[in-house]
Amino acid sequence: AQTVTQSQPEMSVQEAETVTLSCTYDTSESDYYLFWYKQPPSRQMILVIRQEAYKQQNATENRFSVNFQKAAKSFSLKISDSQLGDAAMYFCAYCCGGSNYKLTFGKGTLLTVNP
Amino acid sequence: DVKVTQSSRYLVKRTGEKVFLECVQDMDHENMFWYRQDPGLGLRLIYFSYDVKMKEKGDIPEGYSVSREKKERFSLILESASTNQTSMYLCASSTGVWEKLFFGSGTQLSVL
């Protein structure tokens, strides 16, 4: 079964600085999808970024970017110019290699942004 | 704006009660999901549905069932609620499991 590991239960960053959240996953498939979701205190989970494994180029969305290392099975999220509104729980997720159509989430990293 | 609506934000039930959690989406999505979220465990898939009247077990289906009679509505049923089912329940929908999931705001269920 696919597993997703987020080794940092909690992280903190100063406002305007950069922070990187780690994620590793386990799969024997070559084609799959990776995601970062954000869950603020409002509990509304929203997609931050999505990466297709067959694409070499790292996905970016404004201040959010990923470092996708396929061989190392690593998918870290970098948040630049951190803002107070970035404070949330961040979940890494893996989907859909081979015959597996389930989205598997990591346990999450709680990010605190200090003013 | 697209929307996934869960009928209750907070719910308190007693052990042994039959509990219905309702979820409605207005995006005409084929796929709908029920997740359970517990501190330190992340999100775990209970059931998902890829079409009306179709369902698949997720990773932790025991003690739960689902119903999808109409495309827009996906219900999670706790046949006989137990205290270990106290949790946050999240509903989501998408056009495909590899696509972006749209989530509801969650139902915090307490079983006493």
PDB file of C-alpha atoms in Angstrom:
ATOM      1  CA  ALA A   1       0.000   0.000   0.000  1.00  0.00           C
ATOM      2  CA  GLN A   2       1.105   3.525  -0.712  1.00  0.00           C
ATOM      3  CA  THR A   3       2.255   5.535   2.284  1.00  0.00           C
ATOM      4  CA  VAL A   4       2.865   9.242   2.709  1.00  0.00           C
ATOM      5  CA  THR A   5       5.150  10.504   5.458  1.00  0.00           C
ATOM      6  CA  GLN A   6       5.351  14.023   6.815  1.00  0.00           C
ATOM      7  CA  SER A   7       8.196  13.975   9.294  1.00  0.00           C
ATOM      8  CA  GLN A   8       7.545  17.424  10.782  1.00  0.00           C
ATOM      9  CA  PRO A   9       4.422  17.493  12.994  1.00  0.00           C
ATOM     10  CA  GLU A  10       4.936  21.229  13.605  1.00  0.00           C
ATOM     11  CA  MET A  11       6.905  24.031  11.991  1.00  0.00           C
ATOM     12  CA  SER A  12       7.122  27.746  12.579  1.00  0.00           C
ATOM     13  CA  VAL A  13       8.285  30.631  10.435  1.00  0.00           C
ATOM     14  CA  GLN A  14       8.643  34.368  10.793  1.00  0.00           C
ATOM     15  CA  GLU A  15       6.408  36.517   8.653  1.00  0.00           C
ATOM     16  CA  ALA A  16       8.048  37.350   5.285  1.00  0.00           C
ATOM     17  CA  GLU A  17      10.520  34.482   5.555  1.00  0.00           C
ATOM     18  CA  THR A  18      10.646  31.181   3.689  1.00  0.00           C
ATOM     19  CA  VAL A  19       9.744  27.769   5.045  1.00  0.00           C
ATOM     20  CA  THR A  20       9.931  24.276   3.574  1.00  0.00           C
ATOM     21  CA  LEU A  21       7.616  21.440   4.567  1.00  0.00           C
ATOM     22  CA  SER A  22       8.818  17.900   3.925  1.00  0.00           C
ATOM     23  CA  CYS A  23       6.966  14.959   2.428  1.00  0.00           C
ATOM     24  CA  THR A  24       8.124  11.546   1.309  1.00  0.00           C
ATOM     25  CA  TYR A  25       6.048   8.761  -0.181  1.00  0.00           C
ATOM     26  CA  ASP A  26       6.388   5.147  -1.058  1.00  0.00           C
ATOM     27  CA  THR A  27       5.296   3.741  -4.406  1.00  0.00           C
ATOM     28  CA  SER A  28       6.470   1.347  -7.073  1.00  0.00           C
ATOM     29  CA  GLU A  29       4.516   3.159  -9.780  1.00  0.00           C
ATOM     30  CA  SER A  30       6.013   5.539 -12.338  1.00  0.00           C
ATOM     31  CA  ASP A  31       2.910   7.628 -13.039  1.00  0.00           C
ATOM     32  CA  TYR A  32       0.979   9.225 -10.204  1.00  0.00           C
ATOM     33  CA  TYR A  33      -0.088  12.558  -8.747  1.00  0.00           C
ATOM     34  CA  LEU A  34       1.037  14.464  -5.677  1.00  0.00           C
ATOM     35  CA  PHE A  35      -0.784  17.218  -3.838  1.00  0.00           C
ATOM     36  CA  TRP A  36      -0.427  19.688  -1.013  1.00  0.00           C
ATOM     37  CA  TYR A  37      -3.633  20.685   0.754  1.00  0.00           C
ATOM     38  CA  LYS A  38      -4.031  23.433   3.335  1.00  0.00           C
ATOM     39  CA  GLN A  39      -6.495  23.351   6.226  1.00  0.00           C
ATOM     40  CA  PRO A  40      -6.775  26.669   8.092  1.00  0.00           C
ATOM     41  CA  PRO A  41      -8.569  27.013  11.443  1.00  0.00           C
ATOM     42  CA  SER A  42     -11.842  27.402   9.532  1.00  0.00           C
ATOM     43  CA  ARG A  43     -11.416  23.679   8.653  1.00  0.00           C
ATOM     44  CA  GLN A  44     -12.036  24.330   4.947  1.00  0.00           C
ATOM     45  CA  MET A  45      -9.476  22.173   3.154  1.00  0.00           C
ATOM     46  CA  ILE A  46      -8.184  23.736  -0.062  1.00  0.00           C
ATOM     47  CA  LEU A  47      -5.726  22.611  -2.700  1.00  0.00           C
ATOM     48  CA  VAL A  48      -2.419  24.470  -2.645  1.00  0.00           C
ATOM     49  CA  ILE A  49      -0.543  22.739  -5.448  1.00  0.00           C
ATOM     50  CA  ARG A  50      -0.658  19.649  -7.646  1.00  0.00           C
ATOM     51  CA  GLN A  51       2.185  17.812  -9.386  1.00  0.00           C
ATOM     52  CA  GLU A  52       1.982  15.167 -12.079  1.00  0.00           C
ATOM     53  CA  ALA A  53       4.830  12.689 -11.676  1.00  0.00           C
ATOM     54  CA  TYR A  54       5.615  12.443 -15.374  1.00  0.00           C
ATOM     55  CA  LYS A  55       6.314  16.170 -15.524  1.00  0.00           C
ATOM     56  CA  GLN A  56       9.906  17.090 -14.800  1.00  0.00           C
ATOM     57  CA  GLN A  57       9.152  20.703 -14.034  1.00  0.00           C
ATOM     58  CA  ASN A  58       8.314  21.580 -10.446  1.00  0.00           C
ATOM     59  CA  ALA A  59       4.838  23.035  -9.974  1.00  0.00           C
ATOM     60  CA  THR A  60       4.476  26.598  -8.686  1.00  0.00           C
ATOM     61  CA  GLU A  61       1.497  28.663  -7.571  1.00  0.00           C
ATOM     62  CA  ASN A  62       2.433  32.223  -6.666  1.00  0.00           C
ATOM     63  CA  ARG A  63       4.397  32.031  -3.384  1.00  0.00           C
ATOM     64  CA  PHE A  64       4.070  28.248  -3.210  1.00  0.00           C
ATOM     65  CA  SER A  65       6.423  25.915  -5.031  1.00  0.00           C
ATOM     66  CA  VAL A  66       7.455  22.298  -4.761  1.00  0.00           C
ATOM     67  CA  ASN A  67      10.730  20.456  -4.984  1.00  0.00           C
ATOM     68  CA  PHE A  68       9.783  17.160  -6.604  1.00  0.00           C
ATOM     69  CA  GLN A  69      12.553  14.564  -6.468  1.00  0.00           C
ATOM     70  CA  LYS A  70      11.092  11.488  -8.161  1.00  0.00           C
ATOM     71  CA  ALA A  71      14.024   9.163  -7.577  1.00  0.00           C
ATOM     72  CA  ALA A  72      14.135  10.073  -3.906  1.00  0.00           C
ATOM     73  CA  LYS A  73      10.314   9.968  -3.655  1.00  0.00           C
ATOM     74  CA  SER A  74      10.342  13.368  -2.060  1.00  0.00           C
ATOM     75  CA  PHE A  75       7.833  16.179  -2.540  1.00  0.00           C
ATOM     76  CA  SER A  76       8.548  19.209  -0.355  1.00  0.00           C
ATOM     77  CA  LEU A  77       6.535  22.435  -0.281  1.00  0.00           C
ATOM     78  CA  LYS A  78       8.274  25.801  -0.139  1.00  0.00           C
ATOM     79  CA  ILE A  79       6.352  28.850   1.019  1.00  0.00           C
ATOM     80  CA  SER A  80       8.070  32.121   0.221  1.00  0.00           C
ATOM     81  CA  ASP A  81       7.350  35.489   1.845  1.00  0.00           C
ATOM     82  CA  SER A  82       5.225  33.803   4.501  1.00  0.00           C
ATOM     83  CA  GLN A  83       2.061  35.594   5.532  1.00  0.00           C
ATOM     84  CA  LEU A  84      -0.073  35.313   8.649  1.00  0.00           C
ATOM     85  CA  GLY A  85      -2.803  33.762   6.526  1.00  0.00           C
ATOM     86  CA  ASP A  86      -0.502  30.858   5.663  1.00  0.00           C
ATOM     87  CA  ALA A  87      -0.874  29.526   9.204  1.00  0.00           C
ATOM     88  CA  ALA A  88      -2.645  26.194   8.829  1.00  0.00           C
ATOM     89  CA  MET A  89      -2.311  22.446   8.823  1.00  0.00           C
ATOM     90  CA  TYR A  90      -0.682  21.268   5.594  1.00  0.00           C
ATOM     91  CA  PHE A  91      -1.287  17.798   4.215  1.00  0.00           C
ATOM     92  CA  CYS A  92       0.717  16.044   1.552  1.00  0.00           C
ATOM     93  CA  ALA A  93      -1.211  13.492  -0.524  1.00  0.00           C
ATOM     94  CA  TYR A  94      -0.497  10.850  -3.170  1.00  0.00           C
ATOM     95  CA  CYS A  95      -2.813   9.429  -5.759  1.00  0.00           C
ATOM     96  CA  CYS A  96      -3.387   7.037  -8.394  1.00  0.00           C
ATOM     97  CA  GLY A  97      -0.494   4.915  -9.437  1.00  0.00           C
ATOM     98  CA  GLY A  98      -1.382   1.747 -11.345  1.00  0.00           C
ATOM     99  CA  SER A  99      -4.726   0.304 -10.267  1.00  0.00           C
ATOM    100  CA  ASN A 100      -4.886   2.326  -7.058  1.00  0.00           C
ATOM    101  CA  TYR A 101      -7.419   5.124  -7.283  1.00  0.00           C
ATOM    102  CA  LYS A 102      -7.360   6.208  -3.663  1.00  0.00           C
ATOM    103  CA  LEU A 103      -5.957   9.507  -2.456  1.00  0.00           C
ATOM    104  CA  THR A 104      -3.657   8.812   0.512  1.00  0.00           C
ATOM    105  CA  PHE A 105      -2.852  11.627   2.933  1.00  0.00           C
ATOM    106  CA  GLY A 106       0.058  12.173   5.257  1.00  0.00           C
ATOM    107  CA  LYS A 107      -0.532  13.018   8.905  1.00  0.00           C
ATOM    108  CA  GLY A 108      -0.028  16.717   8.410  1.00  0.00           C
ATOM    109  CA  THR A 109       2.312  19.522   9.455  1.00  0.00           C
ATOM    110  CA  LEU A 110       0.997  22.373  11.565  1.00  0.00           C
ATOM    111  CA  LEU A 111       2.546  25.636  10.385  1.00  0.00           C
ATOM    112  CA  THR A 112       2.658  28.639  12.694  1.00  0.00           C
ATOM    113  CA  VAL A 113       3.525  32.062  11.277  1.00  0.00           C
ATOM    114  CA  ASN A 114       4.983  34.496  13.789  1.00  0.00           C
ATOM    115  CA  PRO A 115       4.501  38.252  13.265  1.00  0.00           C
TER     116      PRO A 115
ATOM    117  CA  ASP B   1     -18.387  29.468  -6.465  1.00  0.00           C
ATOM    118  CA  VAL B   2     -18.345  25.696  -6.278  1.00  0.00           C
ATOM    119  CA  LYS B   3     -19.698  24.256  -3.109  1.00  0.00           C
ATOM    120  CA  VAL B   4     -19.702  21.131  -0.995  1.00  0.00           C
ATOM    121  CA  THR B   5     -22.137  21.435   1.866  1.00  0.00           C
ATOM    122  CA  GLN B   6     -22.213  19.244   4.937  1.00  0.00           C
ATOM    123  CA  SER B   7     -25.483  19.379   6.816  1.00  0.00           C
ATOM    124  CA  SER B   8     -24.078  19.859  10.322  1.00  0.00           C
ATOM    125  CA  ARG B   9     -20.952  21.533  11.638  1.00  0.00           C
ATOM    126  CA  TYR B  10     -21.257  19.969  15.093  1.00  0.00           C
ATOM    127  CA  LEU B  11     -23.232  16.909  16.130  1.00  0.00           C
ATOM    128  CA  VAL B  12     -23.618  15.148  19.459  1.00  0.00           C
ATOM    129  CA  LYS B  13     -25.081  11.635  19.527  1.00  0.00           C
ATOM    130  CA  ARG B  14     -25.412   8.812  22.006  1.00  0.00           C
ATOM    131  CA  THR B  15     -23.832   5.390  21.805  1.00  0.00           C
ATOM    132  CA  GLY B  16     -25.973   3.009  19.783  1.00  0.00           C
ATOM    133  CA  GLU B  17     -27.809   5.697  17.821  1.00  0.00           C
ATOM    134  CA  LYS B  18     -28.033   5.537  14.044  1.00  0.00           C
ATOM    135  CA  VAL B  19     -26.344   8.632  12.647  1.00  0.00           C
ATOM    136  CA  PHE B  20     -26.673  10.188   9.199  1.00  0.00           C
ATOM    137  CA  LEU B  21     -24.117  12.651   7.874  1.00  0.00           C
ATOM    138  CA  GLU B  22     -25.245  14.376   4.715  1.00  0.00           C
ATOM    139  CA  CYS B  23     -23.146  15.922   1.974  1.00  0.00           C
ATOM    140  CA  VAL B  24     -24.345  17.801  -1.106  1.00  0.00           C
ATOM    141  CA  GLN B  25     -22.265  19.167  -3.994  1.00  0.00           C
ATOM    142  CA  ASP B  26     -23.405  21.546  -6.704  1.00  0.00           C
ATOM    143  CA  MET B  27     -20.656  20.876  -9.257  1.00  0.00           C
ATOM    144  CA  ASP B  28     -22.078  17.817 -11.039  1.00  0.00           C
ATOM    145  CA  HIS B  29     -19.056  15.789  -9.924  1.00  0.00           C
ATOM    146  CA  GLU B  30     -19.060  12.036 -10.467  1.00  0.00           C
ATOM    147  CA  ASN B  31     -16.778  11.284  -7.532  1.00  0.00           C
ATOM    148  CA  MET B  32     -17.588  11.840  -3.874  1.00  0.00           C
ATOM    149  CA  PHE B  33     -15.646  10.862  -0.780  1.00  0.00           C
ATOM    150  CA  TRP B  34     -15.965  10.552   2.975  1.00  0.00           C
ATOM    151  CA  TYR B  35     -12.857  11.014   5.094  1.00  0.00           C
ATOM    152  CA  ARG B  36     -12.323  10.840   8.805  1.00  0.00           C
ATOM    153  CA  GLN B  37      -9.777  13.206  10.370  1.00  0.00           C
ATOM    154  CA  ASP B  38      -8.187  12.506  13.740  1.00  0.00           C
ATOM    155  CA  PRO B  39      -5.284  14.383  15.376  1.00  0.00           C
ATOM    156  CA  GLY B  40      -1.962  12.761  14.542  1.00  0.00           C
ATOM    157  CA  LEU B  41      -3.548  10.409  12.007  1.00  0.00           C
ATOM    158  CA  GLY B  42      -4.299  12.743   9.120  1.00  0.00           C
ATOM    159  CA  LEU B  43      -7.214  11.962   6.824  1.00  0.00           C
ATOM    160  CA  ARG B  44      -8.330   8.404   6.291  1.00  0.00           C
ATOM    161  CA  LEU B  45     -10.721   7.355   3.543  1.00  0.00           C
ATOM    162  CA  ILE B  46     -13.909   5.685   4.726  1.00  0.00           C
ATOM    163  CA  TYR B  47     -15.853   5.250   1.459  1.00  0.00           C
ATOM    164  CA  PHE B  48     -15.983   6.775  -1.965  1.00  0.00           C
ATOM    165  CA  SER B  49     -18.451   6.747  -4.807  1.00  0.00           C
ATOM    166  CA  TYR B  50     -17.626   7.158  -8.490  1.00  0.00           C
ATOM    167  CA  ASP B  51     -21.209   7.199  -9.746  1.00  0.00           C
ATOM    168  CA  VAL B  52     -24.792   7.119  -8.542  1.00  0.00           C
ATOM    169  CA  LYS B  53     -25.495   3.941  -6.567  1.00  0.00           C
ATOM    170  CA  MET B  54     -21.836   2.917  -6.909  1.00  0.00           C
ATOM    171  CA  LYS B  55     -19.544   2.761  -3.890  1.00  0.00           C
ATOM    172  CA  GLU B  56     -16.145   1.476  -2.918  1.00  0.00           C
ATOM    173  CA  LYS B  57     -14.696   0.798   0.510  1.00  0.00           C
ATOM    174  CA  GLY B  58     -11.831   2.940   1.612  1.00  0.00           C
ATOM    175  CA  ASP B  59      -9.249   2.140   4.249  1.00  0.00           C
ATOM    176  CA  ILE B  60     -11.507   2.177   7.320  1.00  0.00           C
ATOM    177  CA  PRO B  61     -15.076   1.188   6.299  1.00  0.00           C
ATOM    178  CA  GLU B  62     -15.906  -0.859   9.390  1.00  0.00           C
ATOM    179  CA  GLY B  63     -18.894   0.494  11.267  1.00  0.00           C
ATOM    180  CA  TYR B  64     -19.940   2.751   8.386  1.00  0.00           C
ATOM    181  CA  SER B  65     -22.123   2.515   5.303  1.00  0.00           C
ATOM    182  CA  VAL B  66     -22.957   5.004   2.566  1.00  0.00           C
ATOM    183  CA  SER B  67     -25.777   5.892   0.243  1.00  0.00           C
ATOM    184  CA  ARG B  68     -25.746   7.708  -3.072  1.00  0.00           C
ATOM    185  CA  GLU B  69     -29.193   7.806  -4.604  1.00  0.00           C
ATOM    186  CA  LYS B  70     -28.618  11.063  -6.472  1.00  0.00           C
ATOM    187  CA  LYS B  71     -25.458  12.401  -8.069  1.00  0.00           C
ATOM    188  CA  GLU B  72     -25.262  15.467  -5.866  1.00  0.00           C
ATOM    189  CA  ARG B  73     -25.800  13.760  -2.501  1.00  0.00           C
ATOM    190  CA  PHE B  74     -23.563  11.323  -0.634  1.00  0.00           C
ATOM    191  CA  SER B  75     -24.581  10.198   2.832  1.00  0.00           C
ATOM    192  CA  LEU B  76     -22.455   8.532   5.488  1.00  0.00           C
ATOM    193  CA  ILE B  77     -24.301   6.288   7.925  1.00  0.00           C
ATOM    194  CA  LEU B  78     -23.125   5.107  11.295  1.00  0.00           C
ATOM    195  CA  GLU B  79     -25.368   2.108  11.923  1.00  0.00           C
ATOM    196  CA  SER B  80     -24.761   2.022  15.674  1.00  0.00           C
ATOM    197  CA  ALA B  81     -22.578   4.873  16.836  1.00  0.00           C
ATOM    198  CA  SER B  82     -19.730   4.100  19.188  1.00  0.00           C
ATOM    199  CA  THR B  83     -17.419   6.365  21.172  1.00  0.00           C
ATOM    200  CA  ASN B  84     -14.465   5.493  18.943  1.00  0.00           C
ATOM    201  CA  GLN B  85     -16.331   7.108  16.058  1.00  0.00           C
ATOM    202  CA  THR B  86     -15.989  10.510  17.704  1.00  0.00           C
ATOM    203  CA  SER B  87     -14.101  12.417  15.041  1.00  0.00           C
ATOM    204  CA  MET B  88     -14.132  15.091  12.343  1.00  0.00           C
ATOM    205  CA  TYR B  89     -15.805  13.888   9.160  1.00  0.00           C
ATOM    206  CA  LEU B  90     -14.959  15.527   5.853  1.00  0.00           C
ATOM    207  CA  CYS B  91     -16.845  15.123   2.609  1.00  0.00           C
ATOM    208  CA  ALA B  92     -15.246  15.903  -0.746  1.00  0.00           C
ATOM    209  CA  SER B  93     -16.056  15.735  -4.435  1.00  0.00           C
ATOM    210  CA  SER B  94     -14.095  15.836  -7.684  1.00  0.00           C
ATOM    211  CA  THR B  95     -14.262  15.126 -11.397  1.00  0.00           C
ATOM    212  CA  GLY B  96     -11.604  12.444 -10.912  1.00  0.00           C
ATOM    213  CA  VAL B  97      -9.566  11.125  -7.977  1.00  0.00           C
ATOM    214  CA  TRP B  98      -6.426  12.501  -9.599  1.00  0.00           C
ATOM    215  CA  GLU B  99      -7.991  15.923  -9.875  1.00  0.00           C
ATOM    216  CA  LYS B 100      -8.505  18.647  -7.290  1.00  0.00           C
ATOM    217  CA  LEU B 101     -10.785  17.673  -4.425  1.00  0.00           C
ATOM    218  CA  PHE B 102     -13.371  20.157  -3.190  1.00  0.00           C
ATOM    219  CA  PHE B 103     -14.057  19.734   0.495  1.00  0.00           C
ATOM    220  CA  GLY B 104     -16.930  20.585   2.782  1.00  0.00           C
ATOM    221  CA  SER B 105     -16.325  22.376   6.083  1.00  0.00           C
ATOM    222  CA  GLY B 106     -16.489  19.185   8.092  1.00  0.00           C
ATOM    223  CA  THR B 107     -18.764  17.758  10.762  1.00  0.00           C
ATOM    224  CA  GLN B 108     -17.334  17.365  14.240  1.00  0.00           C
ATOM    225  CA  LEU B 109     -19.174  14.354  15.645  1.00  0.00           C
ATOM    226  CA  SER B 110     -19.119  13.517  19.334  1.00  0.00           C
ATOM    227  CA  VAL B 111     -20.522  10.175  20.453  1.00  0.00           C
ATOM    228  CA  LEU B 112     -21.221  10.048  24.182  1.00  0.00           C
TER     229      LEU B 112
END
